[in-house]
PDB file of C-alpha atoms in Angstrom:
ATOM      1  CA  UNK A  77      46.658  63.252  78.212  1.00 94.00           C
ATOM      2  CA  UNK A  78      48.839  64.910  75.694  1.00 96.00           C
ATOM      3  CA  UNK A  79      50.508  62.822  73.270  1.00 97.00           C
ATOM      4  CA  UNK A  80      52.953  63.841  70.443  1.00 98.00           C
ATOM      5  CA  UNK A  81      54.327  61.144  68.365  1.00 98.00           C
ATOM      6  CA  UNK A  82      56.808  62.344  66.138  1.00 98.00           C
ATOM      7  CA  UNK A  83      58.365  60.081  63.437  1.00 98.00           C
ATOM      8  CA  UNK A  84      60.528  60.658  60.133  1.00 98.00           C
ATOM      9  CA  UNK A  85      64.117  61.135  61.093  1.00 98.00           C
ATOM     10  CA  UNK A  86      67.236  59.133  59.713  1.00 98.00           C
ATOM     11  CA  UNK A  87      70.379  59.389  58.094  1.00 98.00           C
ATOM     12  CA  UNK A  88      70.420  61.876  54.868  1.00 98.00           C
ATOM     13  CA  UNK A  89      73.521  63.474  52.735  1.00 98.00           C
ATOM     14  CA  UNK A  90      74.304  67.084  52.809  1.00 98.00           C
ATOM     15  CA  UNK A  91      71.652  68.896  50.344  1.00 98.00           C
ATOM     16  CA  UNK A  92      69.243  65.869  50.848  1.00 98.00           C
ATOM     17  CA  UNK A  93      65.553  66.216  52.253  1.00 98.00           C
ATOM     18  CA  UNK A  94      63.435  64.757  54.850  1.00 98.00           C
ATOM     19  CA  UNK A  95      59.941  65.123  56.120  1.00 98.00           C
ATOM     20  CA  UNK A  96      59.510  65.182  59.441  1.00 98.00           C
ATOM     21  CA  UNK A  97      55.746  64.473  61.232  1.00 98.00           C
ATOM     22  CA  UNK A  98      54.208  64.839  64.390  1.00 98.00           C
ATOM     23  CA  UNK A  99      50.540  62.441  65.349  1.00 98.00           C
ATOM     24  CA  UNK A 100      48.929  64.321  67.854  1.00 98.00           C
ATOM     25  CA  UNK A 101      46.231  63.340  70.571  1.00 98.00           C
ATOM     26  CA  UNK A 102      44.802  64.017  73.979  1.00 97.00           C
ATOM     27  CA  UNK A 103      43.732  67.355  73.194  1.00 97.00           C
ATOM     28  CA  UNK A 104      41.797  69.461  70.386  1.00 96.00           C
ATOM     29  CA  UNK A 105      44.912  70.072  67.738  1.00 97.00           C
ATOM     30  CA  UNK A 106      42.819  72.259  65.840  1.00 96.00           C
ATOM     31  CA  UNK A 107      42.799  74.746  68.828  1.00 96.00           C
ATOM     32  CA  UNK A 108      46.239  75.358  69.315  1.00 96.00           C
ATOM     33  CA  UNK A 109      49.705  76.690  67.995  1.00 97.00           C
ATOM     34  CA  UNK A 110      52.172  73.906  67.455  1.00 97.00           C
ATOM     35  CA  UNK A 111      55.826  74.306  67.130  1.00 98.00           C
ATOM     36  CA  UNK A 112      59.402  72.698  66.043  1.00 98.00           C
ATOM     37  CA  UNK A 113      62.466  72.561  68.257  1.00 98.00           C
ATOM     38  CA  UNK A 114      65.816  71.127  67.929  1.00 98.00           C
ATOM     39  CA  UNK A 115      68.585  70.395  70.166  1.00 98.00           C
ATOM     40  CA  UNK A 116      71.713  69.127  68.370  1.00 98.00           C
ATOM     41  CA  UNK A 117      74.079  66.380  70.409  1.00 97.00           C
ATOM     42  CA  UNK A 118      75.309  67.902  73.559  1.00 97.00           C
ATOM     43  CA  UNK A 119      73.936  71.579  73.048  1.00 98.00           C
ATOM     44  CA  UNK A 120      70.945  73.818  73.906  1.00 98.00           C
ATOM     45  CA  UNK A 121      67.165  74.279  72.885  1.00 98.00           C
ATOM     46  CA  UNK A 122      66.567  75.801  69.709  1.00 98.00           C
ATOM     47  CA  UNK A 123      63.210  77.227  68.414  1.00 98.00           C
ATOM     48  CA  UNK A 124      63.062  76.353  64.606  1.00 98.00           C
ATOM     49  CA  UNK A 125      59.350  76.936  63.491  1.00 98.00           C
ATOM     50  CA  UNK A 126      55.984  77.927  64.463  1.00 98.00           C
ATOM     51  CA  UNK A 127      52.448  78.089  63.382  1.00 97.00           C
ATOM     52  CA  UNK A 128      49.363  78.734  64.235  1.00 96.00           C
ATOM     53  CA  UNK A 129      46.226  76.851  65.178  1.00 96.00           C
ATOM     54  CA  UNK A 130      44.631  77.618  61.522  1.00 95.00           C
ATOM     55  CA  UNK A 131      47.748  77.243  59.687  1.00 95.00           C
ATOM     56  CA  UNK A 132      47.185  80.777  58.406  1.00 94.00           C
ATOM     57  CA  UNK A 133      50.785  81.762  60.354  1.00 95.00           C
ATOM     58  CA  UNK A 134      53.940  80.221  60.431  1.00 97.00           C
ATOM     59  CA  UNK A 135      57.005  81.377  61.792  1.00 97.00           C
ATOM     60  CA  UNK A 136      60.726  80.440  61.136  1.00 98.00           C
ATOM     61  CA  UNK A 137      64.374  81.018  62.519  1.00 98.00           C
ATOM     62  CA  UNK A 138      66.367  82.935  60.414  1.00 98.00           C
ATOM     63  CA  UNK A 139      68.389  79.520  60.047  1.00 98.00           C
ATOM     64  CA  UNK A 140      66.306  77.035  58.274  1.00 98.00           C
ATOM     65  CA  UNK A 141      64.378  80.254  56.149  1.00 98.00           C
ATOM     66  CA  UNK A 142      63.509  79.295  52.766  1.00 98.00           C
ATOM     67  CA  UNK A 143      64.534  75.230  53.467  1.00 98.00           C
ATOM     68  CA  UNK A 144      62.078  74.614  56.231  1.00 98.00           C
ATOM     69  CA  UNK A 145      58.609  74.355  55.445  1.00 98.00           C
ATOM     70  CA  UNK A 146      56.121  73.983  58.629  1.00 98.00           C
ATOM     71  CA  UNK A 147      52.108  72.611  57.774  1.00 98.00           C
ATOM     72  CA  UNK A 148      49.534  70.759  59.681  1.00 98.00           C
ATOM     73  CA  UNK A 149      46.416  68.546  58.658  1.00 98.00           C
ATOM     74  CA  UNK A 150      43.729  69.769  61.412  1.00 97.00           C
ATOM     75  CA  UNK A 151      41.453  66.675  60.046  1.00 98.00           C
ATOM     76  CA  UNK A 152      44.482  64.254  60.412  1.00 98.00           C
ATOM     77  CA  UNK A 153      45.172  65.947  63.916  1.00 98.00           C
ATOM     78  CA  UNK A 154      49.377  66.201  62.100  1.00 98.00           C
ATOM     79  CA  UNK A 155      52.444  68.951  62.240  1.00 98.00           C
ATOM     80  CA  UNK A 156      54.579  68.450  59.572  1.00 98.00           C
ATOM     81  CA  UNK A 157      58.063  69.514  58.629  1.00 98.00           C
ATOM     82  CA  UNK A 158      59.362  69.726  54.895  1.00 98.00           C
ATOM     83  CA  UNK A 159      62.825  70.095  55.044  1.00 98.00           C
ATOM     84  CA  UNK A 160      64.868  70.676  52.424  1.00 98.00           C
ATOM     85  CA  UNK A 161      68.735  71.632  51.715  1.00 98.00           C
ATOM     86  CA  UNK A 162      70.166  69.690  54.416  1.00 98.00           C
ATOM     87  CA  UNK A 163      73.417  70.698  56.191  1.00 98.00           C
ATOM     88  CA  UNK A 164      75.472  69.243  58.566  1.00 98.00           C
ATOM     89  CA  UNK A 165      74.757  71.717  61.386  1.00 98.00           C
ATOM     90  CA  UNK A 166      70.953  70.578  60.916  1.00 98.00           C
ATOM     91  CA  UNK A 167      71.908  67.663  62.918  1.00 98.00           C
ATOM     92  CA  UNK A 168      69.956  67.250  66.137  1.00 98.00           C
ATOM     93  CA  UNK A 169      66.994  65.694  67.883  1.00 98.00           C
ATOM     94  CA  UNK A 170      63.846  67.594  67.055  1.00 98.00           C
ATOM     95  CA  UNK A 171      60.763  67.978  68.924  1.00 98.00           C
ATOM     96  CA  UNK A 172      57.305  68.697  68.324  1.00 98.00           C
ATOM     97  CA  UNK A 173      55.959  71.297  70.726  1.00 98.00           C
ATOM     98  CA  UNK A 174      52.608  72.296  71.359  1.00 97.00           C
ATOM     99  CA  UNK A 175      51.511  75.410  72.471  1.00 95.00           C
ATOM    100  CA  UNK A 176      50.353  75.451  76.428  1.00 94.00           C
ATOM    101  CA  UNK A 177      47.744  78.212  75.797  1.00 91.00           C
ATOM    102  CA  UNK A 178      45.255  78.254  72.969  1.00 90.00           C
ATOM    103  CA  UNK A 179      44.662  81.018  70.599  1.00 85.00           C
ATOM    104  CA  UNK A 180      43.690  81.757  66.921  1.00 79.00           C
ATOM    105  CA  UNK A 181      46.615  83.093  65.172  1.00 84.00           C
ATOM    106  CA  UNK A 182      49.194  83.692  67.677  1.00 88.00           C
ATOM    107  CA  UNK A 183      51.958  80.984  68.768  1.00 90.00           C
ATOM    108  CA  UNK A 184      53.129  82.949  72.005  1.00 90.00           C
ATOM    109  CA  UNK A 185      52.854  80.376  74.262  1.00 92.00           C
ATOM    110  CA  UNK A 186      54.927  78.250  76.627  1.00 92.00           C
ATOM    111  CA  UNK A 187      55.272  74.692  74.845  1.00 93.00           C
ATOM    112  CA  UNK A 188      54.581  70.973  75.963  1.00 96.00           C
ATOM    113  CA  UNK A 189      56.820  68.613  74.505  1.00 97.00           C
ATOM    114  CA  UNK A 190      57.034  64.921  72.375  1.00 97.00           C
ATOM    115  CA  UNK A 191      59.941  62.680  72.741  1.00 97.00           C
ATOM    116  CA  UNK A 192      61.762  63.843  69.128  1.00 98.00           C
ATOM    117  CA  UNK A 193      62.810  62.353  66.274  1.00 98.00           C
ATOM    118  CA  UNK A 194      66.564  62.248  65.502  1.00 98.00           C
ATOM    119  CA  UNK A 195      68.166  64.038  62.211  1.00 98.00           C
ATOM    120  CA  UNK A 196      71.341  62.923  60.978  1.00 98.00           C
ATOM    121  CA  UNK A 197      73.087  64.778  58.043  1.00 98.00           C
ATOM    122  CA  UNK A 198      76.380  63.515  57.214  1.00 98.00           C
ATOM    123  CA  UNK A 199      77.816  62.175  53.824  1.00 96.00           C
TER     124      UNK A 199
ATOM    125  CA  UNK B  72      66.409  88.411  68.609  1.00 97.00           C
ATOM    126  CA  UNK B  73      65.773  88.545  72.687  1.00 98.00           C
ATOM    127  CA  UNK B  74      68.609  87.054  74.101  1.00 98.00           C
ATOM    128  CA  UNK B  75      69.081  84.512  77.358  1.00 98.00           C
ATOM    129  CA  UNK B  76      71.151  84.662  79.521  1.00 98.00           C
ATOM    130  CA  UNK B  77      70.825  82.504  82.244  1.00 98.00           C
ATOM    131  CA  UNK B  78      73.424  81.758  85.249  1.00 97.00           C
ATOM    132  CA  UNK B  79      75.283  80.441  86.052  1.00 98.00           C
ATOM    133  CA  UNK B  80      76.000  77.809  83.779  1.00 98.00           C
ATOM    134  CA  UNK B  81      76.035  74.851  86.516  1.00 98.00           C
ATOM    135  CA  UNK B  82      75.460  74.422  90.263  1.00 97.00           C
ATOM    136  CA  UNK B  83      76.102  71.850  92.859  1.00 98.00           C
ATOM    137  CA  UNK B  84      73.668  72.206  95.896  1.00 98.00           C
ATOM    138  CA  UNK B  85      73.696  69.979  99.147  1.00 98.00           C
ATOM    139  CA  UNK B  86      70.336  67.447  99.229  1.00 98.00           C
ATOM    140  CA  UNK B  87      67.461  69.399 100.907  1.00 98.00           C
ATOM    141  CA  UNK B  88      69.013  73.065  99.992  1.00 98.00           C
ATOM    142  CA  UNK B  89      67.941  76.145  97.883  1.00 98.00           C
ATOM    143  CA  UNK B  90      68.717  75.975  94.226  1.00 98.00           C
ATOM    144  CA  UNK B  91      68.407  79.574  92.569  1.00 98.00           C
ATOM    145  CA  UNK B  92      68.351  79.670  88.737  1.00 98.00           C
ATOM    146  CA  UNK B  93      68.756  83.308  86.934  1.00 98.00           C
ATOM    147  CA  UNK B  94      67.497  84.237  83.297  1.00 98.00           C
ATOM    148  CA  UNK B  95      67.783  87.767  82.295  1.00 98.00           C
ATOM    149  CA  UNK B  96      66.128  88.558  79.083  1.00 98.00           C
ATOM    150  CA  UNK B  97      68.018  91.403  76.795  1.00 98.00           C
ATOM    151  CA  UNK B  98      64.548  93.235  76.099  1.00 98.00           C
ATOM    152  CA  UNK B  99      61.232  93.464  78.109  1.00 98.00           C
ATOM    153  CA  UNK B 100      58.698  90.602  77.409  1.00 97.00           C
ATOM    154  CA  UNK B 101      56.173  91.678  79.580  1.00 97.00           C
ATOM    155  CA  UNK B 102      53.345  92.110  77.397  1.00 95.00           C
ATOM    156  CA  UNK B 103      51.411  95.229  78.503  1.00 94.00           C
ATOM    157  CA  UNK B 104      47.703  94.500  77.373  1.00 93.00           C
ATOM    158  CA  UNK B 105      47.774  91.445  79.923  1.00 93.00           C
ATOM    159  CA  UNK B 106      50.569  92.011  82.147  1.00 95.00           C
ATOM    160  CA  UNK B 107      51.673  88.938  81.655  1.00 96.00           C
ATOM    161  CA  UNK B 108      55.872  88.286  81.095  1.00 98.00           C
ATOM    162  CA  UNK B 109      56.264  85.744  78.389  1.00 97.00           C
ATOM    163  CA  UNK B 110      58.682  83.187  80.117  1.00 98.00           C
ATOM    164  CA  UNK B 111      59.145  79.807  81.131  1.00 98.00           C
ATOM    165  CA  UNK B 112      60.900  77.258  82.348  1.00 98.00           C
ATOM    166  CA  UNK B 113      61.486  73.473  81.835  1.00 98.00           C
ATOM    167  CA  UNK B 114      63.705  70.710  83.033  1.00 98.00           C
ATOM    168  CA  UNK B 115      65.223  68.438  80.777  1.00 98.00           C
ATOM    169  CA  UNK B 116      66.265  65.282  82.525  1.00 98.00           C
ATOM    170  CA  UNK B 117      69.445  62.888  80.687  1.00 95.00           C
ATOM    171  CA  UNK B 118      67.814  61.501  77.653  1.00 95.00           C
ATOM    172  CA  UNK B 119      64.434  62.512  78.063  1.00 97.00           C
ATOM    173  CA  UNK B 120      62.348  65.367  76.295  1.00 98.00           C
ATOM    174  CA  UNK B 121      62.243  68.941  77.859  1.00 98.00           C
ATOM    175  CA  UNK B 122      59.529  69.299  81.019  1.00 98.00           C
ATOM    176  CA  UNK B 123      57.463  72.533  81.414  1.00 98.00           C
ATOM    177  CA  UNK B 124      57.571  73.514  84.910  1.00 98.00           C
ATOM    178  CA  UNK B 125      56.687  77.282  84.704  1.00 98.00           C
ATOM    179  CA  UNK B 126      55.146  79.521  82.196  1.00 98.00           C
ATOM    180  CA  UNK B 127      54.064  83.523  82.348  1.00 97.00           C
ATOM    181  CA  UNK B 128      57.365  83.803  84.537  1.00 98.00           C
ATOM    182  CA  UNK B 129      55.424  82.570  87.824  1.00 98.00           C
ATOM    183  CA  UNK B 130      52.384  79.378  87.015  1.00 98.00           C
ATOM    184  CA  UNK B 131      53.472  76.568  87.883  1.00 98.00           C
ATOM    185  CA  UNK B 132      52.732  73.802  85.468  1.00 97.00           C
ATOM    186  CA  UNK B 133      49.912  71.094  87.037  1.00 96.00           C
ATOM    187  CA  UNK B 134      51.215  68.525  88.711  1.00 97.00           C
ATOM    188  CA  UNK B 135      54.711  69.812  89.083  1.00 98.00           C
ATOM    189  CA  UNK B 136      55.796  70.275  92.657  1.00 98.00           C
ATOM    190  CA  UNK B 137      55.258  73.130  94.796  1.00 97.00           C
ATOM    191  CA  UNK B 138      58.940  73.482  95.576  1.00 98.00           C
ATOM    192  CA  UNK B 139      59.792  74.431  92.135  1.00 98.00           C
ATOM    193  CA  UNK B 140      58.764  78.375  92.061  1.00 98.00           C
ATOM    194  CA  UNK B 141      59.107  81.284  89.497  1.00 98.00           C
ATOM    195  CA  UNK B 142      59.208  84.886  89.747  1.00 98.00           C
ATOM    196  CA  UNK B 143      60.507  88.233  88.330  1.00 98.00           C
ATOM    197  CA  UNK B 144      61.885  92.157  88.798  1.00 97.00           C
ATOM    198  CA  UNK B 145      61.704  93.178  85.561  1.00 96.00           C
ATOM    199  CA  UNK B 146      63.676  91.643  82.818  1.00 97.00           C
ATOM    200  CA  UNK B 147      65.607  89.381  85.643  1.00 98.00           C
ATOM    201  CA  UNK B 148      64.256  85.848  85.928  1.00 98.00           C
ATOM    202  CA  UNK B 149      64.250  83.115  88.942  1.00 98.00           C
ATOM    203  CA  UNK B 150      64.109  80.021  89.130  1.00 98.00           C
ATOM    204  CA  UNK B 151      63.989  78.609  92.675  1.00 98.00           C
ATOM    205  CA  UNK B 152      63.901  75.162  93.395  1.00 98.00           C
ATOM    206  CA  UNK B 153      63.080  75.250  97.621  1.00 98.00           C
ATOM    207  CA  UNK B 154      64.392  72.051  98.730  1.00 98.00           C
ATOM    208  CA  UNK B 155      66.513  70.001  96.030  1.00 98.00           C
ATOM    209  CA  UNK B 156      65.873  66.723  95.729  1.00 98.00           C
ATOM    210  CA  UNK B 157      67.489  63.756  94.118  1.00 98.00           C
ATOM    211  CA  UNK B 158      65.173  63.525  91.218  1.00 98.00           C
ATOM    212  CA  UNK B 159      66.135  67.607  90.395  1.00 98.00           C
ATOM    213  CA  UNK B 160      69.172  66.586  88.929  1.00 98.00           C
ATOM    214  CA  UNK B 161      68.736  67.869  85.463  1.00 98.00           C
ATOM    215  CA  UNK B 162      69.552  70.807  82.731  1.00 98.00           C
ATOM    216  CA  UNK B 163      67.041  73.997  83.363  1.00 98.00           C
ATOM    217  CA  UNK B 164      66.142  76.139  80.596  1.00 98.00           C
ATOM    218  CA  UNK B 165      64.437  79.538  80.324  1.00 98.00           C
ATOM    219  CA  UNK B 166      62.677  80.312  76.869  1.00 98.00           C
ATOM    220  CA  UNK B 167      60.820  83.578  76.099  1.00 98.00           C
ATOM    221  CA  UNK B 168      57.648  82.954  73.782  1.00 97.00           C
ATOM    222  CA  UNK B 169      56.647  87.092  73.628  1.00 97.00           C
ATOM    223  CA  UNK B 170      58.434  87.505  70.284  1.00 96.00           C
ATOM    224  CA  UNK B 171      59.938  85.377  66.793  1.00 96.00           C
ATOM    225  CA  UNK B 172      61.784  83.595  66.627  1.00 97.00           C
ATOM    226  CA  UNK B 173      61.174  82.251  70.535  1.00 98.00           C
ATOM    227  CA  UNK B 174      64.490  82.059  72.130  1.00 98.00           C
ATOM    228  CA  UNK B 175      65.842  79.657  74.978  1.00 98.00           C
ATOM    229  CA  UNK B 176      68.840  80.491  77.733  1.00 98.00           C
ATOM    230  CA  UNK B 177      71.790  78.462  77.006  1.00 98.00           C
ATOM    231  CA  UNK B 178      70.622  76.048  80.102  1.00 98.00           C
ATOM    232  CA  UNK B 179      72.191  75.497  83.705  1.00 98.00           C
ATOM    233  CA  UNK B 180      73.152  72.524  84.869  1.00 98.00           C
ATOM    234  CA  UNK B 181      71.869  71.276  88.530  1.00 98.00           C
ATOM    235  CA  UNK B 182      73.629  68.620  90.267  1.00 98.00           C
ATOM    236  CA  UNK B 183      74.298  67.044  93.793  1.00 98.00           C
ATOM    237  CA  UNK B 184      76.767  68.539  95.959  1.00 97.00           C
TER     238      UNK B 184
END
């Protein structure tokens, strides 16, 4: 059985940091695409970063560009995100998503999901 | 970006009825070395994670049931749900994976007339 254990969020300031990571299991992590998605309080799904079963890809949304940092640890079976510059509107729940279908550098998959890890940015 | 656009926004169907779900994608995402659309869909129940129930526009996830059904006419999207049940209740999202950044509809919200 899939399992994605995500773990990191909390309070932080506006312009603060926070590292976000995801344990996986059930499955072989080093075969597939893994992804980050938010949803802040009340509001919609929103795809924040991507990358691919290697690590050689990563994708971002043009919203958290140069203050998100995706990575993974295929010998500590872990999806990390580094995030950095912290604003209010980065508020939400996010989820670590793993890619349904597995490929070697490609992310374009339909995702399973973890339970998410709540981000709070407020002064 | 592809954009979603999914109606309508909510609907209230009678126990045992037809819900029908639309997404239309603003750009094609059927990928033409596999013929395969890049869609799906998952239910997000009141404070639980997102649910895949559908992915290349039509599969149904395993184990979720066969009255939850996908399909497509070009860059239009259904989601049918055959005979709603009480456990249905829930927010449905369509999210298209064929291009960055992956983009989700805005969601529709199902509940019991």
């Amino acid at each position: 059985e899939v399992q994605l254990l995500e773990s990191g969020g909390g309070l932080v300031q506006p312009g603060g940091s926070l590292r976000l990571s995801c344990a996986a299991s059930g499955f072989t992590f080093s075969s597939y695409g893994m992804n980050w998605v938010r949803q802040a309080p009340g509001k919609g799904l929103e795809w924040v970063s991507g990358i691919s079963s290697g690590g050689g890809s990563a994708h971002y949304a043009e919203s958290v560009k140069g203050r998100f940092t995706i990575s993974r640890d295929n010998s500590r079976n872990t999806l990390d995100l580094q995030m950095n510059s912290l604003r209010v509107e980065d508020t939400a729940v996010y989820y670590c998503a793993k890619a349904l279908m597995s490929y070697s550098s490609s992310i374009a998959s339909a995702v399973q999901w973890g339970q998410g890890t709540l981000v709070i940015v407020s002064s | 970006d592809i954009v979603m656009t999914q109606s309508p926004d909510s609907l209230a169907v009678s126990l045992g009825e037809r819900a029908t779900i639309n997404c239309k994608s603003s750009q094609s995402v059927l990928y033409s070395s596999n013929n395969k659309n890049y869609l799906g869909w998952y239910q997000q129940k009141p404070g639980q994670p997102p649910k895949l129930l559908i992915y290349w526009a039509s599969n149904r996830e395993s184990g979720v049931p066969d009255r939850f059904s996908g399909s497509v006419s070009g860059t239009d999207f259904t989601l049918t749900i055959s005979s709603l049940q009480a456990e249905d209740v829930a927010v449905y999202y369509c999210h298209q994976y064929y291009s960055t950044p992956q983009t989700f509809g805005q969601g529709t919200k199902v509940e019991i007339k």
